[in-house]
Coordinates of C-alpha atoms in Angstrom, one line a residue:
M1 CA 9.5 -3.1 34.1
C2 CA 11.3 -1.8 30.9
S3 CA 9.9 -2.7 27.5
L4 CA 12.0 -3.7 24.5
F5 CA 11.7 -3.2 20.8
W6 CA 13.4 -5.2 18.1
P7 CA 12.5 -6.5 14.6
Q8 CA 12.0 -10.1 13.5
D9 CA 14.5 -9.9 10.7
Q10 CA 18.0 -11.4 10.4
P11 CA 20.9 -10.0 12.5
E12 CA 22.6 -7.2 10.7
Q13 CA 26.4 -6.8 10.2
R14 CA 28.3 -4.8 12.8
D15 CA 31.7 -3.6 13.7
S16 CA 33.3 -6.2 15.9
T17 CA 36.0 -3.9 17.2
P18 CA 35.3 -3.3 20.9
S19 CA 34.8 0.3 22.1
A20 CA 37.7 2.0 23.7
T21 CA 35.5 3.3 26.5
P22 CA 34.0 0.7 28.8
T23 CA 30.3 1.1 29.4
S24 CA 29.9 -1.7 32.0
S25 CA 31.9 -3.6 34.5
V26 CA 32.9 -7.2 35.0
E27 CA 34.6 -7.8 38.3
S28 CA 36.2 -10.7 40.2
N29 CA 34.8 -11.5 43.7
D30 CA 33.6 -8.2 45.2
A31 CA 34.4 -6.2 42.0
G32 CA 31.5 -7.6 39.8
I33 CA 32.4 -11.1 38.8
S34 CA 32.7 -13.5 41.8
A35 CA 33.8 -17.1 41.9
S36 CA 31.9 -19.8 43.9
S37 CA 32.9 -23.3 44.8
R38 CA 31.8 -25.7 42.0
H39 CA 33.2 -28.9 40.7
A40 CA 34.8 -28.4 37.2
G41 CA 32.7 -29.4 34.3
T42 CA 29.4 -29.6 36.2
V43 CA 26.5 -27.2 35.5
E44 CA 23.4 -27.5 37.6
S45 CA 20.9 -25.9 35.2
S46 CA 18.5 -27.2 32.7
P47 CA 19.8 -27.3 29.1
T48 CA 17.1 -24.9 28.0
E49 CA 18.4 -22.3 30.3
R50 CA 21.7 -22.1 28.4
Q51 CA 20.3 -22.5 24.9
A52 CA 20.6 -19.4 22.6
P53 CA 17.2 -17.8 22.2
E54 CA 15.7 -17.7 18.7
S55 CA 15.9 -14.3 17.0
G56 CA 13.1 -12.1 18.3
T57 CA 12.6 -13.9 21.6
L58 CA 12.3 -11.7 24.7
Y59 CA 13.3 -12.9 28.1
T60 CA 11.3 -11.0 30.7
R61 CA 13.4 -9.6 33.5
G62 CA 12.5 -8.4 37.0
Q63 CA 12.7 -4.8 38.0
Q64 CA 15.9 -5.0 40.0
P65 CA 19.3 -4.4 38.3
L66 CA 21.9 -7.2 38.3
L67 CA 23.9 -6.6 41.5
L68 CA 24.9 -10.2 42.3
S69 CA 27.6 -11.0 44.8
E70 CA 26.6 -14.4 46.2
N71 CA 28.8 -17.5 45.5
Q72 CA 26.9 -20.3 43.8
P73 CA 27.3 -23.8 45.3
G74 CA 29.2 -26.4 43.4
A75 CA 28.0 -29.7 42.0
S76 CA 29.0 -33.3 42.7
P77 CA 32.7 -34.1 42.2
L78 CA 34.0 -35.6 39.0
A79 CA 36.9 -37.5 40.6
Q80 CA 35.7 -40.7 38.9
H81 CA 36.6 -39.1 35.5
Q82 CA 40.2 -38.2 36.5
P83 CA 43.2 -40.3 35.7
P84 CA 44.6 -42.4 38.6
G85 CA 46.8 -40.4 40.9
S86 CA 45.6 -37.0 39.4
V87 CA 42.9 -34.8 40.8
L88 CA 41.5 -31.7 38.9
S89 CA 40.8 -28.9 41.4
P90 CA 37.2 -27.6 41.0
C91 CA 36.6 -24.1 39.4
K92 CA 34.3 -21.7 41.2
S93 CA 31.4 -20.4 39.1
I94 CA 31.5 -16.7 38.3
V95 CA 28.6 -14.4 39.0
V96 CA 28.4 -11.3 36.6
K97 CA 27.4 -8.1 38.3
E98 CA 25.9 -5.6 35.9
A99 CA 24.6 -2.5 37.6
E100 CA 22.5 -1.4 34.5
K101 CA 21.4 -5.0 33.6
L102 CA 20.6 -3.6 30.1
K103 CA 23.7 -5.2 28.6
L104 CA 22.8 -8.6 29.9
D105 CA 19.2 -8.1 28.6
F106 CA 20.7 -7.2 25.2
I107 CA 22.8 -10.4 25.2
R108 CA 19.8 -12.5 26.0
G109 CA 17.5 -10.8 23.5
S110 CA 19.9 -10.4 20.5
K111 CA 20.6 -13.7 18.6
T112 CA 23.8 -12.2 17.3
A113 CA 25.0 -11.2 20.7
W114 CA 24.0 -14.5 22.3
D115 CA 25.9 -16.5 19.7
E116 CA 29.0 -14.4 20.0
F117 CA 28.9 -14.4 23.8
V118 CA 28.6 -18.2 24.0
Q119 CA 31.4 -18.6 21.4
K120 CA 33.7 -16.2 23.3
L121 CA 33.1 -18.2 26.6
S122 CA 33.6 -21.5 24.9
I123 CA 37.1 -20.5 24.0
V124 CA 37.9 -20.1 27.7
H125 CA 36.0 -23.3 28.6
A126 CA 32.9 -21.6 30.1
E127 CA 29.2 -21.5 29.5
P128 CA 26.6 -19.0 30.6
E129 CA 23.5 -19.6 32.7
F130 CA 20.9 -16.8 32.8
T131 CA 18.3 -16.8 35.5
D132 CA 15.7 -14.2 36.1
D133 CA 18.1 -11.8 37.8
S134 CA 21.7 -13.2 37.3
A135 CA 24.2 -14.3 34.8
I136 CA 26.4 -17.2 36.1
L137 CA 29.4 -18.5 34.2
H138 CA 30.2 -22.2 34.7
S139 CA 33.4 -24.1 33.9
T140 CA 33.4 -26.8 31.2
L141 CA 36.9 -28.0 32.1
N142 CA 37.4 -31.7 32.8
A143 CA 40.4 -34.0 33.0
E144 CA 40.0 -35.0 29.3
V145 CA 40.9 -31.5 28.2
Q146 CA 44.5 -31.1 27.2
G147 CA 46.3 -29.0 29.8
A148 CA 43.3 -29.0 32.1
H149 CA 45.3 -28.5 35.3
K150 CA 47.1 -25.5 33.9
L151 CA 43.8 -24.0 32.4
A152 CA 42.0 -24.5 35.7
A153 CA 44.7 -22.4 37.5
T154 CA 43.9 -19.4 35.2
W155 CA 40.3 -20.2 34.4
T156 CA 38.8 -17.4 36.6
H157 CA 41.1 -14.8 35.2
D158 CA 40.6 -15.9 31.6
V159 CA 36.8 -15.8 31.9
Q160 CA 36.8 -12.4 33.7
E161 CA 39.0 -11.0 30.9
A162 CA 36.9 -12.5 28.1
V163 CA 33.6 -11.2 29.6
T164 CA 35.1 -7.8 30.4
K165 CA 36.3 -7.4 26.9
Y166 CA 33.0 -8.5 25.4
L167 CA 30.9 -6.2 27.6
R168 CA 33.1 -3.3 26.6
G169 CA 31.9 -3.8 23.0
I170 CA 28.3 -3.1 24.1
A171 CA 27.4 0.5 24.5
I172 CA 24.6 2.2 26.5
H173 CA 23.3 5.6 25.6
K174 CA 20.6 7.3 27.7
I175 CA 18.3 10.0 26.4
T176 CA 16.1 12.2 28.7
V177 CA 12.7 12.7 27.2
T178 CA 9.9 15.0 28.5
D179 CA 6.4 13.9 28.9
D180 CA 4.9 16.1 26.2
I181 CA 6.8 14.4 23.4
W182 CA 7.3 10.9 25.0
Q183 CA 4.5 9.2 23.1
T184 CA 5.4 10.7 19.8
L185 CA 9.0 9.7 20.1
E186 CA 8.2 6.2 21.2
T187 CA 6.0 5.8 18.1
S188 CA 8.7 7.2 15.9
V189 CA 11.5 5.0 17.0
K190 CA 9.8 1.7 17.7
D191 CA 10.7 0.4 14.2
A192 CA 14.2 1.8 14.2
A193 CA 15.8 -0.9 16.4
S194 CA 17.5 -4.0 15.1
D195 CA 19.1 -7.2 16.3
S196 CA 22.3 -5.2 16.8
A197 CA 20.8 -2.4 18.9
F198 CA 17.7 -2.2 21.1
V199 CA 15.7 0.7 22.4
H200 CA 14.3 0.6 26.0
P201 CA 11.7 3.3 26.8
L202 CA 12.0 3.7 30.6
R203 CA 8.9 5.8 31.4
E204 CA 9.4 6.1 35.1
E205 CA 12.9 7.3 34.7
K206 CA 11.9 9.5 31.7
L207 CA 14.7 7.9 29.7
F208 CA 15.2 6.1 26.4
A209 CA 18.1 3.7 26.7
V210 CA 19.8 2.6 23.5
V211 CA 21.8 -0.6 24.0
G212 CA 23.8 -2.5 21.4
F213 CA 27.0 -3.2 19.8
S214 CA 29.0 0.0 20.0
S215 CA 28.9 1.3 16.5
N216 CA 25.2 0.2 15.9
A217 CA 24.1 1.7 19.2
T218 CA 25.8 4.9 18.4
S219 CA 24.1 5.1 15.0
L220 CA 20.7 4.4 16.5
Y221 CA 21.4 6.9 19.3
E222 CA 22.2 9.6 16.8
H223 CA 19.1 8.8 14.8
I224 CA 16.9 9.1 17.9
M225 CA 18.6 12.3 18.9
E226 CA 17.8 13.8 15.5
T227 CA 14.2 12.7 15.8
L228 CA 14.1 14.1 19.3
E229 CA 15.5 17.4 18.2
S230 CA 12.9 17.7 15.4
L231 CA 10.1 16.9 17.9
K232 CA 11.4 19.5 20.3
Q233 CA 11.4 22.1 17.6
E234 CA 7.9 21.2 16.5
A235 CA 6.7 21.4 20.1
E236 CA 8.3 24.8 20.5
R237 CA 6.8 26.0 17.2
K238 CA 3.3 24.9 18.3
K239 CA 3.6 27.1 21.4
D240 CA 3.6 30.1 19.1
E241 CA 0.7 28.9 16.9
I242 CA -2.4 31.0 16.4
T243 CA -5.7 30.7 14.6
E244 CA -7.1 33.6 12.6
R245 CA -10.6 33.7 11.3
N246 CA -11.2 36.2 8.5
R247 CA -14.9 36.9 7.8
K248 CA -14.4 40.2 5.9
L249 CA -14.1 38.7 2.4
N250 CA -17.1 38.5 0.1
S251 CA -18.3 35.4 -1.7
A252 CA -16.5 36.2 -4.9
Q253 CA -13.2 36.8 -3.2
L254 CA -13.4 33.5 -1.3
R255 CA -14.4 31.6 -4.4
I256 CA -11.5 33.0 -6.5
L257 CA -9.1 32.1 -3.7
A258 CA -10.5 28.6 -3.6
A259 CA -10.4 28.3 -7.4
M260 CA -6.7 29.2 -7.5
S261 CA -6.0 26.7 -4.7
F262 CA -4.7 29.5 -2.4
D263 CA -4.6 27.0 0.5
V264 CA -2.2 24.7 -1.3
E265 CA 0.0 27.6 -2.4
V266 CA 0.3 28.8 1.2
D267 CA 1.2 25.3 2.4
K268 CA 4.0 25.2 -0.1
R269 CA 5.3 28.6 0.8
Y270 CA 4.9 28.6 4.6
E271 CA 5.8 25.4 6.3
G272 CA 3.2 24.6 9.0
V273 CA 0.6 27.2 8.0
K274 CA -2.7 25.7 7.2
V275 CA -5.5 27.5 5.4
D276 CA -9.2 26.4 5.3
I277 CA -11.6 28.2 2.9
D278 CA -15.1 27.7 4.2
L279 CA -17.5 28.9 1.5
G280 CA -20.5 27.8 3.5
Q281 CA -19.6 29.9 6.5
R282 CA -18.0 32.6 4.3
E283 CA -14.7 32.7 6.1
I284 CA -11.1 31.8 5.6
I285 CA -9.2 30.4 8.5
F286 CA -5.4 30.6 9.0
R287 CA -3.5 28.3 11.5
G288 CA 0.2 28.5 12.2
I289 CA 3.1 30.6 13.6
R290 CA 1.9 34.1 14.1
Q291 CA 4.5 35.7 11.8
D292 CA 3.8 33.2 9.0
V293 CA 0.1 33.6 9.4
N294 CA 0.4 37.4 9.1
D295 CA 2.6 37.1 6.0
A296 CA 0.2 34.7 4.4
Q297 CA -2.7 37.1 4.9
V298 CA -0.6 39.9 3.4
D299 CA -0.1 37.6 0.3
M300 CA -3.9 37.0 0.2
Y301 CA -4.7 40.7 0.1
E302 CA -2.1 41.4 -2.5
L303 CA -3.6 38.8 -4.7
L304 CA -7.2 40.1 -4.2
N305 CA -6.0 43.6 -5.2
Q306 CA -5.2 42.2 -8.6
V307 CA -8.7 40.9 -9.3
K308 CA -10.6 42.5 -12.3
S309 CA -14.3 42.1 -13.0
K310 CA -16.8 42.4 -16.0
H311 CA -20.6 42.3 -16.3
I312 CA -22.1 39.9 -18.9
A313 CA -25.2 41.3 -20.5
N314 CA -28.0 39.5 -22.3
I315 CA -27.9 36.3 -20.3
S316 CA -31.3 34.5 -20.2
D317 CA -33.0 33.3 -17.0
S318 CA -32.4 29.7 -17.9
Q319 CA -28.7 30.3 -18.6
R320 CA -28.4 32.0 -15.2
E321 CA -30.2 29.1 -13.5
L322 CA -27.8 26.6 -15.2
L323 CA -24.7 28.6 -14.3
V324 CA -25.4 28.2 -10.6
R325 CA -25.5 24.4 -10.8
I326 CA -22.4 22.7 -9.5
E327 CA -22.0 20.4 -12.6
T328 CA -22.2 23.3 -15.1
R329 CA -19.9 25.4 -12.9
S330 CA -17.3 22.6 -13.0
F331 CA -17.6 22.3 -16.7
V332 CA -17.0 26.0 -17.4
E333 CA -14.2 26.2 -14.8
D334 CA -12.4 23.3 -16.4
R335 CA -12.5 25.2 -19.7
F336 CA -10.9 28.1 -17.9
K337 CA -8.1 25.8 -16.6
S338 CA -7.6 24.4 -20.1
K339 CA -6.8 27.9 -21.3
G340 CA -4.4 28.4 -18.4
F341 CA -6.2 30.9 -16.2
V342 CA -8.4 31.1 -13.1
A343 CA -11.8 32.9 -13.1
I344 CA -15.1 32.7 -11.3
W345 CA -18.5 34.3 -11.7
E346 CA -21.2 35.5 -9.3
I347 CA -24.9 35.9 -10.1
S348 CA -26.7 38.6 -8.2
N349 CA -29.8 40.7 -9.0
Q350 CA -30.3 38.8 -12.3
E351 CA -26.8 39.8 -13.4
V352 CA -23.7 37.7 -14.1
Q353 CA -20.4 39.2 -12.9
V354 CA -17.0 37.6 -14.0
Y355 CA -13.8 37.9 -11.9
A356 CA -10.2 37.1 -12.9
F357 CA -6.7 38.3 -12.2
N358 CA -6.3 40.6 -15.2
D359 CA -8.3 42.3 -17.9
K360 CA -7.5 39.8 -20.6
C361 CA -8.6 36.8 -18.5
V362 CA -11.8 38.6 -17.6
E363 CA -12.6 39.0 -21.3
D364 CA -11.7 35.4 -22.1
A365 CA -13.8 34.2 -19.2
A366 CA -16.9 36.1 -20.3
R367 CA -16.5 34.7 -23.9
I368 CA -16.1 31.1 -22.6
I369 CA -19.2 31.4 -20.4
R370 CA -21.3 32.5 -23.4
E371 CA -19.9 29.7 -25.5
S372 CA -20.3 27.1 -22.8
V373 CA -24.0 27.6 -22.0
Q374 CA -26.3 27.7 -25.1
T375 CA -30.0 27.8 -25.8
H376 CA -32.0 26.0 -28.5
N377 CA -35.8 26.2 -29.2
I378 CA -37.9 23.2 -30.3
N379 CA -41.3 23.8 -31.9
L380 CA -44.3 22.0 -30.4
S381 CA -47.5 20.8 -32.1
R382 CA -50.7 20.9 -30.1
E383 CA -50.5 17.2 -29.7
S384 CA -46.8 17.4 -28.4
T385 CA -47.9 20.0 -25.9
E386 CA -50.3 17.4 -24.4
L387 CA -47.4 14.9 -24.3
I388 CA -45.1 17.1 -22.3
R389 CA -47.7 17.5 -19.6
S390 CA -48.1 13.8 -19.2
S391 CA -46.5 11.5 -16.6
D392 CA -44.8 9.6 -19.4
W393 CA -42.9 12.7 -20.3
Q394 CA -41.9 13.4 -16.6
G395 CA -40.6 9.9 -16.3
W396 CA -38.5 10.1 -19.4
M397 CA -37.2 13.5 -18.4
K398 CA -35.9 11.9 -15.2
I399 CA -33.9 9.4 -17.2
L400 CA -32.5 12.1 -19.4
E401 CA -31.5 14.2 -16.4
D402 CA -29.7 11.2 -14.9
S403 CA -27.6 10.9 -18.0
H404 CA -26.4 14.5 -17.7
P405 CA -27.1 15.7 -14.2
G406 CA -26.9 19.5 -13.7
R407 CA -25.9 20.1 -17.3
F408 CA -29.2 21.0 -19.0
L409 CA -32.5 22.7 -18.4
I410 CA -35.8 22.3 -20.3
T411 CA -38.7 24.9 -20.0
L412 CA -41.7 25.9 -22.0
S413 CA -42.1 29.2 -23.8
Q414 CA -44.8 31.6 -22.5
N415 CA -47.4 30.4 -25.2
D416 CA -46.4 26.7 -24.8
S417 CA -45.5 26.6 -28.5
Q418 CA -41.8 25.8 -27.9
I419 CA -39.5 23.8 -25.7
V420 CA -36.6 26.0 -24.5
L421 CA -33.5 23.8 -24.1
T422 CA -30.5 25.3 -22.3
A423 CA -27.4 23.1 -21.9
T424 CA -23.7 23.0 -21.9
S425 CA -22.1 23.2 -25.3
D426 CA -20.8 19.7 -25.2
I427 CA -24.2 18.0 -24.9
I428 CA -26.8 20.4 -26.3
H429 CA -27.0 18.8 -29.7
E430 CA -27.3 15.3 -28.3
V431 CA -30.1 16.4 -25.9
K432 CA -31.9 18.2 -28.7
E433 CA -31.9 15.2 -30.9
R434 CA -33.1 12.9 -28.1
V435 CA -36.0 15.3 -27.2
E436 CA -37.1 15.6 -30.9
C437 CA -36.9 11.9 -31.3
Y438 CA -39.0 11.3 -28.2
L439 CA -41.6 13.8 -29.4
E440 CA -41.7 12.2 -32.8
K441 CA -42.2 8.7 -31.5
N442 CA -44.5 9.4 -28.5
T443 CA -46.8 12.2 -29.6
V444 CA -50.4 10.9 -30.0
Y445 CA -52.3 12.2 -33.0
R446 CA -56.0 12.0 -33.9
Q447 CA -57.2 11.4 -37.5
T448 CA -60.5 10.8 -39.2
F449 CA -60.7 8.4 -42.2
R450 CA -63.6 8.2 -44.6
L451 CA -64.2 5.6 -47.2
S452 CA -66.4 6.2 -50.3
E453 CA -70.0 6.9 -49.2
S454 CA -71.4 3.4 -50.0
R455 CA -68.4 1.6 -48.6
Q456 CA -68.5 3.7 -45.4
R457 CA -72.2 2.8 -45.0
F458 CA -71.4 -0.9 -45.7
V459 CA -68.8 -0.9 -42.9
K460 CA -71.2 0.7 -40.5
L461 CA -74.1 -1.6 -41.3
F462 CA -72.4 -5.0 -42.1
N463 CA -68.6 -4.9 -41.4
E464 CA -67.8 -2.9 -38.3
A465 CA -65.9 -5.9 -36.9
S466 CA -63.2 -5.3 -39.6
L467 CA -62.2 -2.2 -37.7
Q468 CA -61.8 -4.1 -34.5
E469 CA -59.7 -6.6 -36.4
I470 CA -57.4 -3.8 -37.6
Q471 CA -57.1 -2.5 -34.0
E472 CA -56.2 -5.9 -32.7
K473 CA -53.7 -6.5 -35.4
L474 CA -51.9 -3.3 -34.6
K475 CA -52.2 -3.6 -30.9
P476 CA -48.4 -3.4 -30.3
H477 CA -48.5 0.0 -31.9
K478 CA -51.1 1.3 -29.4
V479 CA -53.6 2.5 -31.9
A480 CA -57.4 2.9 -31.3
V481 CA -59.8 2.4 -34.3
S482 CA -63.5 3.1 -34.1
L483 CA -66.6 4.4 -35.9
S484 CA -67.8 7.9 -35.2
E485 CA -71.2 8.1 -33.5
T486 CA -72.9 8.9 -36.8
G487 CA -70.9 6.1 -38.6
T488 CA -69.8 8.5 -41.3
E489 CA -66.2 8.6 -40.2
I490 CA -63.6 6.2 -38.8
W491 CA -61.7 7.6 -35.8
V492 CA -58.1 6.6 -35.3
Q493 CA -55.8 7.7 -32.4
G494 CA -52.1 6.8 -32.1
R495 CA -48.5 7.7 -32.8
K496 CA -47.4 8.6 -36.3
E497 CA -46.1 5.2 -37.1
G498 CA -49.3 3.6 -36.0
L499 CA -51.5 6.0 -37.9
Q500 CA -49.7 5.2 -41.1
L501 CA -50.2 1.4 -40.5
V502 CA -53.9 2.0 -39.9
K503 CA -54.2 4.0 -43.2
N504 CA -52.6 1.1 -45.0
E505 CA -55.1 -1.4 -43.5
L506 CA -58.1 0.9 -44.3
T507 CA -56.9 1.2 -47.9
K508 CA -56.8 -2.6 -48.1
L509 CA -60.3 -2.8 -46.5
E510 CA -61.7 -0.4 -49.1
G511 CA -60.3 -2.6 -51.8
T512 CA -62.0 -5.7 -50.5
I513 CA -65.4 -4.1 -50.6
Q514 CA -66.6 -4.5 -54.2
C515 CA -68.7 -1.8 -55.8
K516 CA -70.5 -2.0 -59.1
M517 CA -72.0 1.1 -60.8
E518 CA -74.8 1.3 -63.4
T519 CA -75.7 4.4 -65.3
I520 CA -79.4 5.1 -65.7
V521 CA -80.5 7.6 -68.4
D522 CA -84.2 6.8 -68.8
P523 CA -86.1 9.6 -67.1
A524 CA -88.9 7.3 -66.2
H525 CA -86.6 4.9 -64.5
I526 CA -84.9 7.7 -62.7
K527 CA -88.2 9.1 -61.4
F528 CA -89.3 5.7 -60.2
L529 CA -86.1 4.8 -58.4
T530 CA -85.8 8.2 -56.7
S531 CA -89.2 8.0 -55.2
E532 CA -89.5 7.6 -51.5
N533 CA -91.1 4.2 -51.7
S534 CA -88.4 3.0 -54.1
R535 CA -85.7 4.2 -51.8
Q536 CA -87.2 2.3 -48.9
E537 CA -87.5 -0.8 -51.0
L538 CA -83.9 -0.5 -52.1
E539 CA -82.7 -0.3 -48.5
K540 CA -84.7 -3.4 -47.6
L541 CA -83.2 -5.2 -50.6
G542 CA -79.7 -4.2 -49.5
S543 CA -80.4 -5.3 -45.9
R544 CA -81.6 -8.7 -47.1
N545 CA -78.6 -9.2 -49.2
H546 CA -75.9 -7.5 -47.1
C547 CA -75.2 -4.9 -49.6
I548 CA -75.7 -1.2 -50.2
V549 CA -77.8 0.1 -53.1
S550 CA -77.2 3.8 -53.5
L551 CA -78.4 6.4 -56.0
D552 CA -76.0 9.1 -54.7
P553 CA -72.8 10.0 -56.5
E554 CA -69.7 8.0 -55.3
S555 CA -66.4 9.6 -54.3
S556 CA -63.2 7.7 -55.0
G557 CA -60.3 6.9 -52.6
L558 CA -59.7 7.0 -48.9
Q559 CA -60.1 10.5 -47.4
V560 CA -57.9 11.5 -44.4
K561 CA -58.2 14.5 -42.0
T562 CA -56.1 15.3 -38.9
V563 CA -58.1 16.7 -36.0
F564 CA -57.1 17.8 -32.5
K565 CA -60.1 16.3 -30.7
F566 CA -62.9 13.9 -31.8

């Protein structure tokens, strides 16, 4: 069974001039077209068998070619339609013999060919009937046709001539195709056919048959031949393909080849040569025609011979660590490209070595590396040192790293007094400000506050609840306010903003505690009041009246002291 390709679009225009060279035969009787006894004007086939197929319809055929020679039986006579005294002799139906059968398949499958074929036959008073394995032409003559008797006498000849002429306008080209490129060619040409020319892949015969109107079939045939020739050349070329694996290059050589897109350059220069630079396996692979592969490798070594290198001194550990990160490497290499050159660097034995294709590029690359990776120190207080060891700091650092992955590094100095920030030049100031702001807002400080002596004692004895009220009021600021164990100090713990708010509240508290002072100058009174019994009585008096009676000097104002630990 042969398969058939054609598109679903509208029939294309074609040259209607028939080919000078016949490609099929239409014979009378034993020569290809035979007549059979049949009454004129009668066709014993269903109307659908003679309807033109819609564009894109495929009539499935059997495997045998059209080699028909049997006469077809006639139908019932039409004598009742003839004028009195006149009898129209019946015309024998004609069977078309087509050894290739491809032309008849084309007529049935092409809407343009079908319409034309039916129109040509109608001129000579005939209509086609296609069965699974034959094409039969029936007469449409009847007594009502003017000159019917005369037309009937030449009907067979006229039909044979019309069919022969039409079939000559249909060309068949056969192309022999080998198995190794069959599938590729079939895929390549399946969309090349049209309503005016079909392609039949005949796998068992190892042929591609192009069938269609002469000029269209020839154009399609030439297109397929060009494609076939290209595929043959490609197949021949592949026979000489080799694969070369080069593992002799060091990491720097492979990386500079990758940086300059050596694989792309080879692809442009040598058609069919493919290069794969595998940095992980430390190899470069060449695939292609032997001579082209050899030439491409020569080009590679000539390039590598031009490479210059330079050592960069005074690079810190954190800078070296950042320079090996992919994101930082990409940032620096992009700066190289913006300056119009290719360079790479390698870090080995705590040293940074730069490679480029000339001395000037090496110097420029070293300068750009220094400018691109910078370091800044941030001083730490003792309280901030505690903060950066906390889980809160670690969580915030994760957020910061996600905003600039692989582009900065934060470490502590040896004595924990500084944060060492190393980052690419485009983000270092932003990261520095964010770190300083975080430390400012989140470092927890400890301070002691002391009211005047009598007021401090008053809070301890009668008004400690006021401290809890302050803490509750400032709860959103996460401050802790309490009396020391001796009651002589107020302990406050919190961030800077919270500490200032507590100070303001304690100042207000001090103002709400009224204090009245009396000066005693009489020595006798002084002696009496300072006696032990008097002091005890004064304390009892203060306790009964919720006040403090003190003979000690009174300081003024709120005293503040910052401490590391309570």
